[in-house]
mmCIF file of C-alpha atoms in Angstrom:
data_model
loop_
_atom_site.group_PDB
_atom_site.id
_atom_site.type_symbol
_atom_site.label_atom_id
_atom_site.label_comp_id
_atom_site.label_asym_id
_atom_site.label_seq_id
_atom_site.Cartn_x
_atom_site.Cartn_y
_atom_site.Cartn_z
ATOM 1 C CA MET I 347 71.762 69.929 147.456
ATOM 2 C CA TYR I 348 71.114 72.486 144.657
ATOM 3 C CA ILE I 349 68.260 75.020 146.377
ATOM 4 C CA SER I 350 66.308 77.657 144.448
ATOM 5 C CA ALA I 351 64.625 80.874 145.080
ATOM 6 C CA GLU I 352 61.061 79.223 144.417
ATOM 7 C CA ALA I 353 62.226 76.331 147.079
ATOM 8 C CA MET I 354 63.438 79.334 149.956
ATOM 9 C CA ALA I 355 60.503 81.488 149.067
ATOM 10 C CA ASP I 356 58.334 78.838 150.218
ATOM 11 C CA TRP I 357 59.934 77.507 153.386
ATOM 12 C CA ASP I 358 58.482 78.528 156.604
ATOM 13 C CA LYS I 359 59.608 81.478 157.967
ATOM 14 C CA GLN I 360 61.777 80.277 160.837
ATOM 15 C CA TYR I 361 63.554 77.785 158.675
ATOM 16 C CA ARG I 362 64.042 80.147 156.391
ATOM 17 C CA ALA I 363 65.517 82.684 158.499
ATOM 18 C CA ALA I 364 67.726 80.028 160.237
ATOM 19 C CA PHE I 365 68.651 79.009 156.501
ATOM 20 C CA VAL I 366 69.508 82.634 154.966
ATOM 21 C CA ASN I 367 71.445 83.848 158.112
ATOM 22 C CA SER I 368 74.081 81.286 157.429
ATOM 23 C CA LEU I 369 74.525 82.287 153.837
ATOM 24 C CA THR I 370 77.752 84.494 154.739
ATOM 25 C CA GLY I 371 79.378 82.481 156.842
ATOM 26 C CA TYR I 372 81.048 83.273 159.462
ATOM 27 C CA LYS I 373 80.390 86.511 161.500
ATOM 28 C CA PRO I 374 81.686 88.537 164.442
ATOM 29 C CA ALA I 375 79.789 88.595 168.216
ATOM 30 C CA ASN I 376 80.160 91.972 169.482
ATOM 31 C CA LEU I 377 77.884 93.723 172.111
ATOM 32 C CA VAL I 378 75.960 97.089 170.996
ATOM 33 C CA GLY I 379 76.520 99.407 174.063
ATOM 34 C CA THR I 380 74.023 102.507 174.166
ATOM 35 C CA CYS I 381 72.669 104.828 176.506
ATOM 36 C CA SER I 382 69.307 107.136 176.301
ATOM 37 C CA ALA I 383 69.672 110.618 176.549
ATOM 38 C CA GLY I 384 68.106 110.427 180.583
ATOM 39 C CA GLY I 385 70.885 107.558 181.139
ATOM 40 C CA GLN I 386 68.739 104.269 180.570
ATOM 41 C CA GLU I 387 71.733 101.234 179.501
ATOM 42 C CA ASN I 388 71.318 99.014 176.628
ATOM 43 C CA LEU I 389 72.974 96.194 175.441
ATOM 44 C CA ALA I 390 72.397 94.106 172.418
ATOM 45 C CA ILE I 391 74.056 91.641 170.734
ATOM 46 C CA MET I 392 74.623 92.264 167.195
ATOM 47 C CA SER I 393 76.642 90.103 164.349
ATOM 48 C CA SER I 394 76.408 92.912 161.229
ATOM 49 C CA ALA I 395 79.726 95.236 161.998
ATOM 50 C CA VAL I 396 81.856 95.191 158.664
ATOM 51 C CA HIS I 397 85.155 97.412 158.075
ATOM 52 C CA LEU I 398 84.250 100.238 155.823
ATOM 53 C CA GLY I 399 87.663 102.311 155.980
ATOM 54 C CA SER I 400 91.060 102.251 158.261
ATOM 55 C CA HIS I 401 91.545 106.507 157.252
ATOM 56 C CA PRO I 402 89.279 107.664 158.839
ATOM 57 C CA PRO I 403 88.418 104.313 161.203
ATOM 58 C CA LEU I 404 84.838 103.624 159.697
ATOM 59 C CA ILE I 405 82.729 100.470 160.886
ATOM 60 C CA MET I 406 79.409 99.807 159.466
ATOM 61 C CA LEU I 407 76.268 98.364 161.610
ATOM 62 C CA VAL I 408 73.080 96.646 159.998
ATOM 63 C CA LEU I 409 70.419 97.046 162.121
ATOM 64 C CA ARG I 410 66.862 95.080 161.939
ATOM 65 C CA PRO I 411 64.058 96.761 161.465
ATOM 66 C CA ASP I 412 61.632 93.802 162.934
ATOM 67 C CA VAL I 413 63.558 94.231 166.319
ATOM 68 C CA ALA I 414 60.791 95.814 168.062
ATOM 69 C CA PRO I 415 61.206 98.662 169.851
ATOM 70 C CA ARG I 416 64.736 99.764 168.633
ATOM 71 C CA HIS I 417 66.153 100.769 171.548
ATOM 72 C CA THR I 418 69.639 100.867 170.317
ATOM 73 C CA LEU I 419 68.846 103.128 167.302
ATOM 74 C CA ASP I 420 66.875 105.343 169.076
ATOM 75 C CA ASN I 421 70.211 105.946 171.675
ATOM 76 C CA ILE I 422 72.841 106.534 169.057
ATOM 77 C CA ARG I 423 70.633 108.834 167.061
ATOM 78 C CA ALA I 424 70.069 110.526 171.137
ATOM 79 C CA THR I 425 74.007 110.699 171.956
ATOM 80 C CA GLY I 426 75.881 110.134 169.220
ATOM 81 C CA HIS I 427 78.033 107.634 170.644
ATOM 82 C CA TYR I 428 77.950 103.240 171.234
ATOM 83 C CA THR I 429 80.181 100.680 171.901
ATOM 84 C CA LEU I 430 81.592 97.465 170.348
ATOM 85 C CA SER I 431 82.537 95.099 172.700
ATOM 86 C CA HIS I 432 83.612 91.627 171.594
ATOM 87 C CA VAL I 433 82.246 88.828 172.966
ATOM 88 C CA HIS I 434 84.671 85.777 174.700
ATOM 89 C CA GLU I 435 83.385 82.336 175.424
ATOM 90 C CA THR I 436 82.583 83.392 178.857
ATOM 91 C CA LEU I 437 80.459 86.378 177.993
ATOM 92 C CA ILE I 438 78.689 83.638 175.144
ATOM 93 C CA GLU I 439 75.611 82.970 177.723
ATOM 94 C CA PRO I 440 74.962 86.615 178.930
ATOM 95 C CA ALA I 441 75.876 87.764 175.287
ATOM 96 C CA HIS I 442 72.920 85.729 174.016
ATOM 97 C CA GLN I 443 70.245 86.277 176.390
ATOM 98 C CA THR I 444 70.861 90.539 175.843
ATOM 99 C CA ALA I 445 68.542 89.484 172.594
ATOM 100 C CA ALA I 446 65.499 88.740 174.407
ATOM 101 C CA ARG I 447 62.769 91.431 174.279
ATOM 102 C CA TYR I 448 62.832 93.709 177.919
ATOM 103 C CA PRO I 449 61.003 96.226 178.244
ATOM 104 C CA ARG I 450 62.731 99.655 177.157
ATOM 105 C CA GLU I 451 63.443 100.536 181.315
ATOM 106 C CA GLN I 452 64.954 97.426 182.019
ATOM 107 C CA SER I 453 68.888 97.839 181.377
ATOM 108 C CA GLU I 454 70.356 94.482 179.422
ATOM 109 C CA PHE I 455 73.164 95.109 181.410
ATOM 110 C CA THR I 456 71.865 94.160 184.969
ATOM 111 C CA ALA I 457 69.295 91.509 183.613
ATOM 112 C CA CYS I 458 71.872 89.453 182.194
ATOM 113 C CA GLY I 459 74.262 90.206 184.612
ATOM 114 C CA LEU I 460 76.950 92.165 182.990
ATOM 115 C CA THR I 461 78.671 95.228 184.198
ATOM 116 C CA PRO I 462 78.533 99.429 182.560
ATOM 117 C CA ALA I 463 81.870 100.898 182.248
ATOM 118 C CA TYR I 464 82.014 104.737 181.005
ATOM 119 C CA ARG I 465 85.278 106.212 179.404
ATOM 120 C CA GLU I 466 85.410 109.887 180.082
ATOM 121 C CA GLY I 467 83.565 112.137 177.705
ATOM 122 C CA PHE I 468 81.935 109.362 176.449
ATOM 123 C CA ALA I 469 78.468 109.235 176.633
ATOM 124 C CA ALA I 470 78.083 105.147 175.828
ATOM 125 C CA PRO I 471 78.958 102.140 178.059
ATOM 126 C CA TYR I 472 80.762 99.286 177.023
ATOM 127 C CA VAL I 473 81.278 95.758 178.781
ATOM 128 C CA LYS I 474 83.435 95.746 181.778
ATOM 129 C CA GLU I 475 83.839 92.355 181.304
ATOM 130 C CA ALA I 476 84.978 91.980 177.367
ATOM 131 C CA PHE I 477 88.736 92.228 176.786
ATOM 132 C CA LEU I 478 88.365 93.976 173.332
ATOM 133 C CA SER I 479 86.035 96.791 173.322
ATOM 134 C CA LEU I 480 85.922 100.353 170.897
ATOM 135 C CA GLY I 481 83.889 103.457 171.236
ATOM 136 C CA LEU I 482 82.292 105.256 167.972
ATOM 137 C CA SER I 483 80.697 108.055 167.015
ATOM 138 C CA LEU I 484 77.924 108.113 164.523
ATOM 139 C CA ARG I 485 78.707 109.676 161.059
ATOM 140 C CA GLU I 486 76.124 108.992 159.262
ATOM 141 C CA GLU I 487 72.746 106.589 159.416
ATOM 142 C CA GLN I 488 70.428 105.676 156.375
ATOM 143 C CA ARG I 489 67.881 103.796 155.689
ATOM 144 C CA LEU I 490 67.536 101.134 153.150
ATOM 145 C CA ALA I 491 64.034 101.404 150.954
ATOM 146 C CA ILE I 492 65.014 97.576 150.001
ATOM 147 C CA ASN I 493 63.738 95.882 153.627
ATOM 148 C CA GLY I 494 63.451 98.897 155.867
ATOM 149 C CA THR I 495 66.801 97.591 157.302
ATOM 150 C CA HIS I 496 69.044 100.889 159.182
ATOM 151 C CA MET I 497 72.569 101.381 157.802
ATOM 152 C CA VAL I 498 74.802 102.776 160.890
ATOM 153 C CA ILE I 499 78.263 104.291 160.379
ATOM 154 C CA GLY I 500 80.476 105.125 163.205
ATOM 155 C CA GLU I 501 83.800 106.423 163.387
ATOM 156 C CA VAL I 502 86.248 104.631 166.023
ATOM 157 C CA VAL I 503 87.220 107.274 168.216
ATOM 158 C CA TRP I 504 89.118 104.689 171.147
ATOM 159 C CA VAL I 505 90.165 101.375 171.646
ATOM 160 C CA SER I 506 90.994 99.343 174.470
ATOM 161 C CA VAL I 507 92.532 95.744 173.168
ATOM 162 C CA PRO I 508 94.803 93.573 175.618
ATOM 163 C CA ASP I 509 98.892 94.631 174.816
ATOM 164 C CA ASN I 510 99.552 90.850 174.314
ATOM 165 C CA ALA I 511 97.154 90.762 171.190
ATOM 166 C CA LEU I 512 98.380 93.362 169.353
ATOM 167 C CA ARG I 513 100.668 92.174 166.671
ATOM 168 C CA ASP I 514 104.105 93.995 165.618
ATOM 169 C CA ASP I 515 102.293 94.821 162.638
ATOM 170 C CA GLY I 516 99.370 96.504 163.570
ATOM 171 C CA SER I 517 96.894 93.398 163.379
ATOM 172 C CA ILE I 518 95.378 91.686 166.662
ATOM 173 C CA ASP I 519 95.524 88.380 167.276
ATOM 174 C CA LEU I 520 91.370 87.457 167.863
ATOM 175 C CA TYR I 521 92.950 84.325 169.574
ATOM 176 C CA ARG I 522 94.431 86.168 172.079
ATOM 177 C CA SER I 523 91.917 88.526 172.592
ATOM 178 C CA GLY I 524 89.713 85.541 172.893
ATOM 179 C CA SER I 525 86.889 86.666 170.451
ATOM 180 C CA VAL I 526 84.314 84.133 169.549
ATOM 181 C CA ALA I 527 82.564 84.058 166.229
ATOM 182 C CA LEU I 528 78.585 83.339 165.007
ATOM 183 C CA ALA I 529 77.035 81.373 162.437
ATOM 184 C CA GLY I 530 73.392 81.569 161.624
ATOM 185 C CA VAL I 531 71.242 83.441 164.562
ATOM 186 C CA ASP I 532 72.384 81.093 167.583
ATOM 187 C CA SER I 533 75.698 79.046 166.428
ATOM 188 C CA TYR I 534 79.130 80.478 168.771
ATOM 189 C CA TYR I 535 82.190 79.097 167.957
ATOM 190 C CA ALA I 536 86.074 79.400 168.924
ATOM 191 C CA PRO I 537 88.391 79.612 165.733
ATOM 192 C CA GLN I 538 91.408 77.974 165.551
ATOM 193 C CA PRO I 539 94.620 80.000 163.658
ATOM 194 C CA LEU I 540 95.216 78.139 160.888
ATOM 195 C CA CYS I 541 97.854 80.477 158.592
ATOM 196 C CA ARG I 542 98.906 83.720 157.672
ATOM 197 C CA MET I 543 99.108 85.056 154.321
ATOM 198 C CA ALA I 544 101.546 87.107 152.947
ATOM 199 C CA TYR I 545 100.412 90.367 150.724
ATOM 200 C CA ALA I 546 99.233 88.418 147.161
ATOM 201 C CA LYS I 547 101.300 89.481 144.215
ATOM 202 C CA PRO I 548 100.244 88.292 140.798
ATOM 203 C CA ASP I 549 104.199 87.422 139.628
ATOM 204 C CA LEU I 550 105.155 85.610 143.329
ATOM 205 C CA PRO I 551 102.906 82.079 144.070
ATOM 206 C CA PRO I 552 101.504 82.348 147.651
ATOM 207 C CA ARG I 553 103.276 82.638 150.632
ATOM 208 C CA ARG I 554 102.573 81.791 154.485
ATOM 209 C CA ILE I 555 103.727 84.597 156.914
ATOM 210 C CA ASP I 556 103.298 81.769 159.657
ATOM 211 C CA MET T 63 96.110 98.929 175.815
ATOM 212 C CA TYR T 64 94.284 102.087 175.364
ATOM 213 C CA ILE T 65 94.659 103.753 172.094
ATOM 214 C CA SER T 66 92.824 107.095 170.736
ATOM 215 C CA ALA T 67 91.885 108.178 167.329
ATOM 216 C CA GLU T 68 94.682 110.747 167.681
ATOM 217 C CA ALA T 69 97.127 107.580 167.944
ATOM 218 C CA MET T 70 95.348 105.921 165.456
ATOM 219 C CA ALA T 71 95.696 108.952 162.570
ATOM 220 C CA ASP T 72 99.072 109.001 163.149
ATOM 221 C CA TRP T 73 100.429 105.246 162.544
ATOM 222 C CA ASP T 74 101.586 104.427 159.656
ATOM 223 C CA LYS T 75 99.058 103.573 156.615
ATOM 224 C CA GLN T 76 99.639 99.763 157.114
ATOM 225 C CA TYR T 77 99.801 99.344 160.499
ATOM 226 C CA ARG T 78 96.706 101.285 160.766
ATOM 227 C CA ALA T 79 94.775 99.291 158.030
ATOM 228 C CA ALA T 80 95.987 95.884 159.763
ATOM 229 C CA PHE T 81 94.743 97.525 163.065
ATOM 230 C CA VAL T 82 91.326 98.938 161.830
ATOM 231 C CA ASN T 83 90.495 95.901 159.829
ATOM 232 C CA SER T 84 90.947 93.470 162.834
ATOM 233 C CA LEU T 85 88.628 95.913 164.937
ATOM 234 C CA THR T 86 84.982 94.543 164.246
ATOM 235 C CA GLY T 87 86.215 90.452 164.733
ATOM 236 C CA TYR T 88 85.725 87.333 162.974
ATOM 237 C CA LYS T 89 85.002 87.666 159.278
ATOM 238 C CA PRO T 90 83.500 85.332 156.671
ATOM 239 C CA ALA T 91 85.704 84.643 153.549
ATOM 240 C CA ASN T 92 83.690 84.762 149.957
ATOM 241 C CA LEU T 93 85.340 84.155 146.926
ATOM 242 C CA VAL T 94 83.073 86.227 144.693
ATOM 243 C CA GLY T 95 82.753 85.699 140.654
ATOM 244 C CA THR T 96 81.526 87.166 138.558
ATOM 245 C CA CYS T 97 82.252 87.620 134.644
ATOM 246 C CA SER T 98 82.502 90.690 131.679
ATOM 247 C CA ALA T 99 79.543 91.204 128.996
ATOM 248 C CA GLY T 100 82.048 89.633 126.849
ATOM 249 C CA GLY T 101 82.819 86.745 128.971
ATOM 250 C CA GLN T 102 86.243 88.119 131.031
ATOM 251 C CA GLU T 103 85.790 85.892 134.047
ATOM 252 C CA ASN T 104 86.978 87.095 137.400
ATOM 253 C CA LEU T 105 87.400 86.160 141.195
ATOM 254 C CA ALA T 106 88.008 88.084 144.151
ATOM 255 C CA ILE T 107 88.390 86.945 147.585
ATOM 256 C CA MET T 108 85.841 89.438 149.923
ATOM 257 C CA SER T 109 85.275 89.434 153.723
ATOM 258 C CA SER T 110 82.306 91.780 153.614
ATOM 259 C CA ALA T 111 79.381 90.076 152.987
ATOM 260 C CA VAL T 112 76.818 90.856 155.357
ATOM 261 C CA HIS T 113 73.138 88.958 156.245
ATOM 262 C CA LEU T 114 70.671 92.027 154.992
ATOM 263 C CA GLY T 115 66.959 90.374 155.130
ATOM 264 C CA SER T 116 65.696 86.716 155.081
ATOM 265 C CA HIS T 117 62.700 87.475 152.741
ATOM 266 C CA PRO T 118 63.738 88.000 150.012
ATOM 267 C CA PRO T 119 67.622 86.780 150.916
ATOM 268 C CA LEU T 120 69.404 89.878 150.870
ATOM 269 C CA ILE T 121 72.984 90.098 151.262
ATOM 270 C CA MET T 122 75.225 93.130 151.195
ATOM 271 C CA LEU T 123 78.731 93.734 150.294
ATOM 272 C CA VAL T 124 81.239 96.293 150.658
ATOM 273 C CA LEU T 125 83.599 96.876 147.936
ATOM 274 C CA ARG T 126 86.472 99.275 148.860
ATOM 275 C CA PRO T 127 87.549 101.885 146.356
ATOM 276 C CA ASP T 128 90.988 101.777 146.471
ATOM 277 C CA VAL T 129 90.810 97.989 144.550
ATOM 278 C CA ALA T 130 92.283 100.395 141.885
ATOM 279 C CA PRO T 131 90.423 98.353 138.517
ATOM 280 C CA ARG T 132 87.482 97.280 139.633
ATOM 281 C CA HIS T 133 86.518 94.565 137.650
ATOM 282 C CA THR T 134 84.176 92.943 140.155
ATOM 283 C CA LEU T 135 81.913 95.944 140.249
ATOM 284 C CA ASP T 136 82.248 96.492 136.323
ATOM 285 C CA ASN T 137 81.355 93.293 136.030
ATOM 286 C CA ILE T 138 78.321 93.099 138.402
ATOM 287 C CA ARG T 139 76.705 96.021 136.860
ATOM 288 C CA ALA T 140 77.249 94.472 133.075
ATOM 289 C CA THR T 141 75.431 91.163 133.947
ATOM 290 C CA GLY T 142 73.383 91.538 137.278
ATOM 291 C CA HIS T 143 74.682 88.694 138.614
ATOM 292 C CA TYR T 144 77.522 87.370 141.145
ATOM 293 C CA THR T 145 77.974 84.747 143.219
ATOM 294 C CA LEU T 146 79.878 83.611 146.592
ATOM 295 C CA SER T 147 81.651 80.344 147.400
ATOM 296 C CA HIS T 148 82.784 79.872 151.092
ATOM 297 C CA VAL T 149 86.337 79.056 151.254
ATOM 298 C CA HIS T 150 87.520 76.193 152.671
ATOM 299 C CA GLU T 151 90.869 74.855 154.239
ATOM 300 C CA THR T 152 92.113 73.709 151.270
ATOM 301 C CA LEU T 153 90.907 76.777 149.292
ATOM 302 C CA ILE T 154 93.069 79.034 151.701
ATOM 303 C CA GLU T 155 96.134 79.545 149.311
ATOM 304 C CA PRO T 156 94.477 80.234 145.871
ATOM 305 C CA ALA T 157 91.674 82.085 147.514
ATOM 306 C CA HIS T 158 93.964 84.634 148.905
ATOM 307 C CA GLN T 159 96.083 84.874 146.000
ATOM 308 C CA THR T 160 93.297 86.264 144.003
ATOM 309 C CA ALA T 161 93.844 89.776 145.888
ATOM 310 C CA ALA T 162 96.786 90.109 142.951
ATOM 311 C CA ARG T 163 96.034 93.014 141.146
ATOM 312 C CA TYR T 164 96.172 90.829 137.944
ATOM 313 C CA PRO T 165 95.338 92.826 134.657
ATOM 314 C CA ARG T 166 91.394 92.667 133.452
ATOM 315 C CA GLU T 167 92.138 90.243 130.925
ATOM 316 C CA GLN T 168 93.368 87.657 133.372
ATOM 317 C CA SER T 169 90.961 85.399 134.697
ATOM 318 C CA GLU T 170 91.915 85.344 138.656
ATOM 319 C CA PHE T 171 90.321 81.546 138.396
ATOM 320 C CA THR T 172 93.211 80.776 135.719
ATOM 321 C CA ALA T 173 95.676 82.724 137.531
ATOM 322 C CA CYS T 174 94.823 80.631 140.697
ATOM 323 C CA GLY T 175 94.241 77.247 140.194
ATOM 324 C CA LEU T 176 90.642 77.202 140.517
ATOM 325 C CA THR T 177 87.736 76.023 138.115
ATOM 326 C CA PRO T 178 85.001 78.756 136.817
ATOM 327 C CA ALA T 179 81.777 76.482 137.146
ATOM 328 C CA TYR T 180 78.371 77.833 135.815
ATOM 329 C CA ARG T 181 74.364 77.138 136.610
ATOM 330 C CA GLU T 182 72.188 77.495 133.124
ATOM 331 C CA GLY T 183 70.797 81.031 132.765
ATOM 332 C CA PHE T 184 73.279 82.352 135.408
ATOM 333 C CA ALA T 185 75.843 84.619 133.846
ATOM 334 C CA ALA T 186 78.585 84.566 136.745
ATOM 335 C CA PRO T 187 80.851 81.613 137.569
ATOM 336 C CA TYR T 188 81.332 79.909 140.996
ATOM 337 C CA VAL T 189 83.981 78.035 142.301
ATOM 338 C CA LYS T 190 83.904 74.744 141.627
ATOM 339 C CA GLU T 191 86.306 73.156 144.247
ATOM 340 C CA ALA T 192 84.045 75.169 146.498
ATOM 341 C CA PHE T 193 81.459 72.846 148.660
ATOM 342 C CA LEU T 194 78.568 75.877 149.793
ATOM 343 C CA SER T 195 78.230 78.316 146.666
ATOM 344 C CA LEU T 196 75.257 80.965 145.813
ATOM 345 C CA GLY T 197 73.911 82.791 143.437
ATOM 346 C CA LEU T 198 73.360 86.171 143.740
ATOM 347 C CA SER T 199 71.091 89.264 141.615
ATOM 348 C CA LEU T 200 72.395 92.660 142.102
ATOM 349 C CA ARG T 201 69.398 94.888 143.251
ATOM 350 C CA GLU T 202 70.706 97.744 144.008
ATOM 351 C CA GLU T 203 74.138 99.672 144.285
ATOM 352 C CA GLN T 204 75.179 103.024 146.186
ATOM 353 C CA ARG T 205 78.145 104.633 146.366
ATOM 354 C CA LEU T 206 78.825 106.207 150.172
ATOM 355 C CA ALA T 207 79.722 109.764 150.067
ATOM 356 C CA ILE T 208 81.876 109.058 153.684
ATOM 357 C CA ASN T 209 85.051 107.457 152.000
ATOM 358 C CA GLY T 210 84.104 106.478 148.114
ATOM 359 C CA THR T 211 83.294 102.613 149.477
ATOM 360 C CA HIS T 212 80.489 100.954 147.583
ATOM 361 C CA MET T 213 77.720 99.365 148.682
ATOM 362 C CA VAL T 214 76.176 96.181 146.519
ATOM 363 C CA ILE T 215 72.567 94.674 147.551
ATOM 364 C CA GLY T 216 72.038 91.356 145.920
ATOM 365 C CA GLU T 217 68.991 89.014 146.211
ATOM 366 C CA VAL T 218 69.976 84.989 146.611
ATOM 367 C CA VAL T 219 68.476 83.110 143.629
ATOM 368 C CA TRP T 220 70.580 79.635 144.226
ATOM 369 C CA VAL T 221 72.039 77.964 146.647
ATOM 370 C CA SER T 222 74.191 74.816 146.326
ATOM 371 C CA VAL T 223 74.833 73.631 150.060
ATOM 372 C CA PRO T 224 76.157 70.177 151.328
ATOM 373 C CA ASP T 225 73.683 67.563 152.219
ATOM 374 C CA ASN T 226 75.371 66.771 155.638
ATOM 375 C CA ALA T 227 75.374 70.524 156.557
ATOM 376 C CA LEU T 228 71.841 71.309 156.306
ATOM 377 C CA ARG T 229 70.454 70.852 159.877
ATOM 378 C CA ASP T 230 66.669 70.056 160.682
ATOM 379 C CA ASP T 231 65.787 73.500 161.271
ATOM 380 C CA GLY T 232 67.402 75.378 158.199
ATOM 381 C CA SER T 233 70.740 76.668 159.730
ATOM 382 C CA ILE T 234 73.391 75.820 157.723
ATOM 383 C CA ASP T 235 76.645 74.176 160.248
ATOM 384 C CA LEU T 236 79.595 75.670 158.493
ATOM 385 C CA TYR T 237 81.961 73.350 160.247
ATOM 386 C CA ARG T 238 80.394 70.923 157.995
ATOM 387 C CA SER T 239 80.632 72.950 155.283
ATOM 388 C CA GLY T 240 84.368 73.232 155.668
ATOM 389 C CA SER T 241 84.206 77.549 155.400
ATOM 390 C CA VAL T 242 86.999 78.991 157.581
ATOM 391 C CA ALA T 243 86.793 83.177 159.332
ATOM 392 C CA LEU T 244 89.157 85.403 158.193
ATOM 393 C CA ALA T 245 90.590 88.244 160.487
ATOM 394 C CA GLY T 246 91.958 91.317 159.630
ATOM 395 C CA VAL T 247 93.471 91.373 155.817
ATOM 396 C CA ASP T 248 95.588 87.971 155.850
ATOM 397 C CA SER T 249 95.010 85.737 159.240
ATOM 398 C CA TYR T 250 92.804 82.826 158.390
ATOM 399 C CA TYR T 251 90.984 80.197 161.246
ATOM 400 C CA ALA T 252 89.127 77.115 161.656
ATOM 401 C CA PRO T 253 86.268 77.936 163.772
ATOM 402 C CA GLN T 254 85.258 74.773 166.280
ATOM 403 C CA PRO T 255 81.531 74.637 167.456
ATOM 404 C CA LEU T 256 81.486 75.678 170.807
ATOM 405 C CA CYS T 257 77.578 75.731 171.724
ATOM 406 C CA ARG T 258 73.958 77.162 169.822
ATOM 407 C CA MET T 259 71.637 78.773 172.076
ATOM 408 C CA ALA T 260 68.280 79.267 172.672
ATOM 409 C CA TYR T 261 65.762 81.868 171.185
ATOM 410 C CA ALA T 262 65.999 84.577 174.143
ATOM 411 C CA LYS T 263 63.423 85.548 176.449
ATOM 412 C CA PRO T 264 62.918 87.928 178.641
ATOM 413 C CA ASP T 265 61.615 85.325 181.519
ATOM 414 C CA LEU T 266 64.005 82.370 181.148
ATOM 415 C CA PRO T 267 67.507 82.031 181.756
ATOM 416 C CA PRO T 268 70.198 81.855 178.941
ATOM 417 C CA ARG T 269 69.710 77.756 177.541
ATOM 418 C CA ARG T 270 72.078 75.758 175.510
ATOM 419 C CA ILE T 271 70.757 73.500 172.510
ATOM 420 C CA ASP T 272 73.795 71.927 172.074
#
């Protein structure tokens, strides 16, 4: 089926959002943990984390302008710290529930039945129930004039990963860490390993590692 | 296992890259198709597409600075057009092979055994063998000073999606479109549907749609 820009512009808002949110393909499912200067905790599910570089280790998050009171962004600005916790299968329901518009004074940890945990010297809470979590320190923030989204760039300052998920070459086996994938705004998936591919070279055919 | 920023900084470059590339979680697997002003075609696998907004439909791509001759970026600048084609299982080997450093005058379509196809009035080729593809028109480009990566924002101007993958609510069933997911730099996965979750509301518990 061919769909033009004109057709998309004519669609109902929710139908269009469901469609366009699906176009990039599979997305990561992360819980972003923050805390205000006054100690009010916040947790929000996000699927917009992107790898930006490895040295220094940088991750970009895109924050939507229409998530009315932007508790997460305010907290990141206030403390400079935030965490990502990978969602695994049994966390899907509480993780998705963090998207509800709770008032600022209500912690999504409490409301959704998840436990905040802290690392010494790091202001933002991570999700204790998660198998893989990491701490980020704010490096740069920018509002994109094109549609008012915010791009937040952080440097990875600590990582907690299950021992058996760390492969000999440094890569993380996300099947073993139990991480799930998201599609669109509401569809959760359990990825099954297909193959690993060797580094591609012009003079060699594609080769599978395993 | 707890890993500090200092530990990561001390690691071997390739080990660190494999690790940090895994941290965001699952990523989309897209082939980016472009063409130079002179008609030289280029195809490159990328896992950095992010949804930026639905109205207008905007997608951001992050392009690495170290992909030596940046054929893709040059072509996007030259024509203003580029495509994304979702990788499905039988496309994994040729798709991964597009990452090899072919000279500018060699088309990755030809080198990797994929077929370029065109839409009238649109300068960039898509992958004929892909089930889901879309065309983007360049809206904004920015070099990020923090590490020299390029952020490229495009507006979706056409989409081709399998009829049976478009759900009644506008979302795309990526399992039916056969799309695969990527982790790290070389691991391919077939995501299996777990559940869809209803729109989260503060006064209702999490509810599954199916």
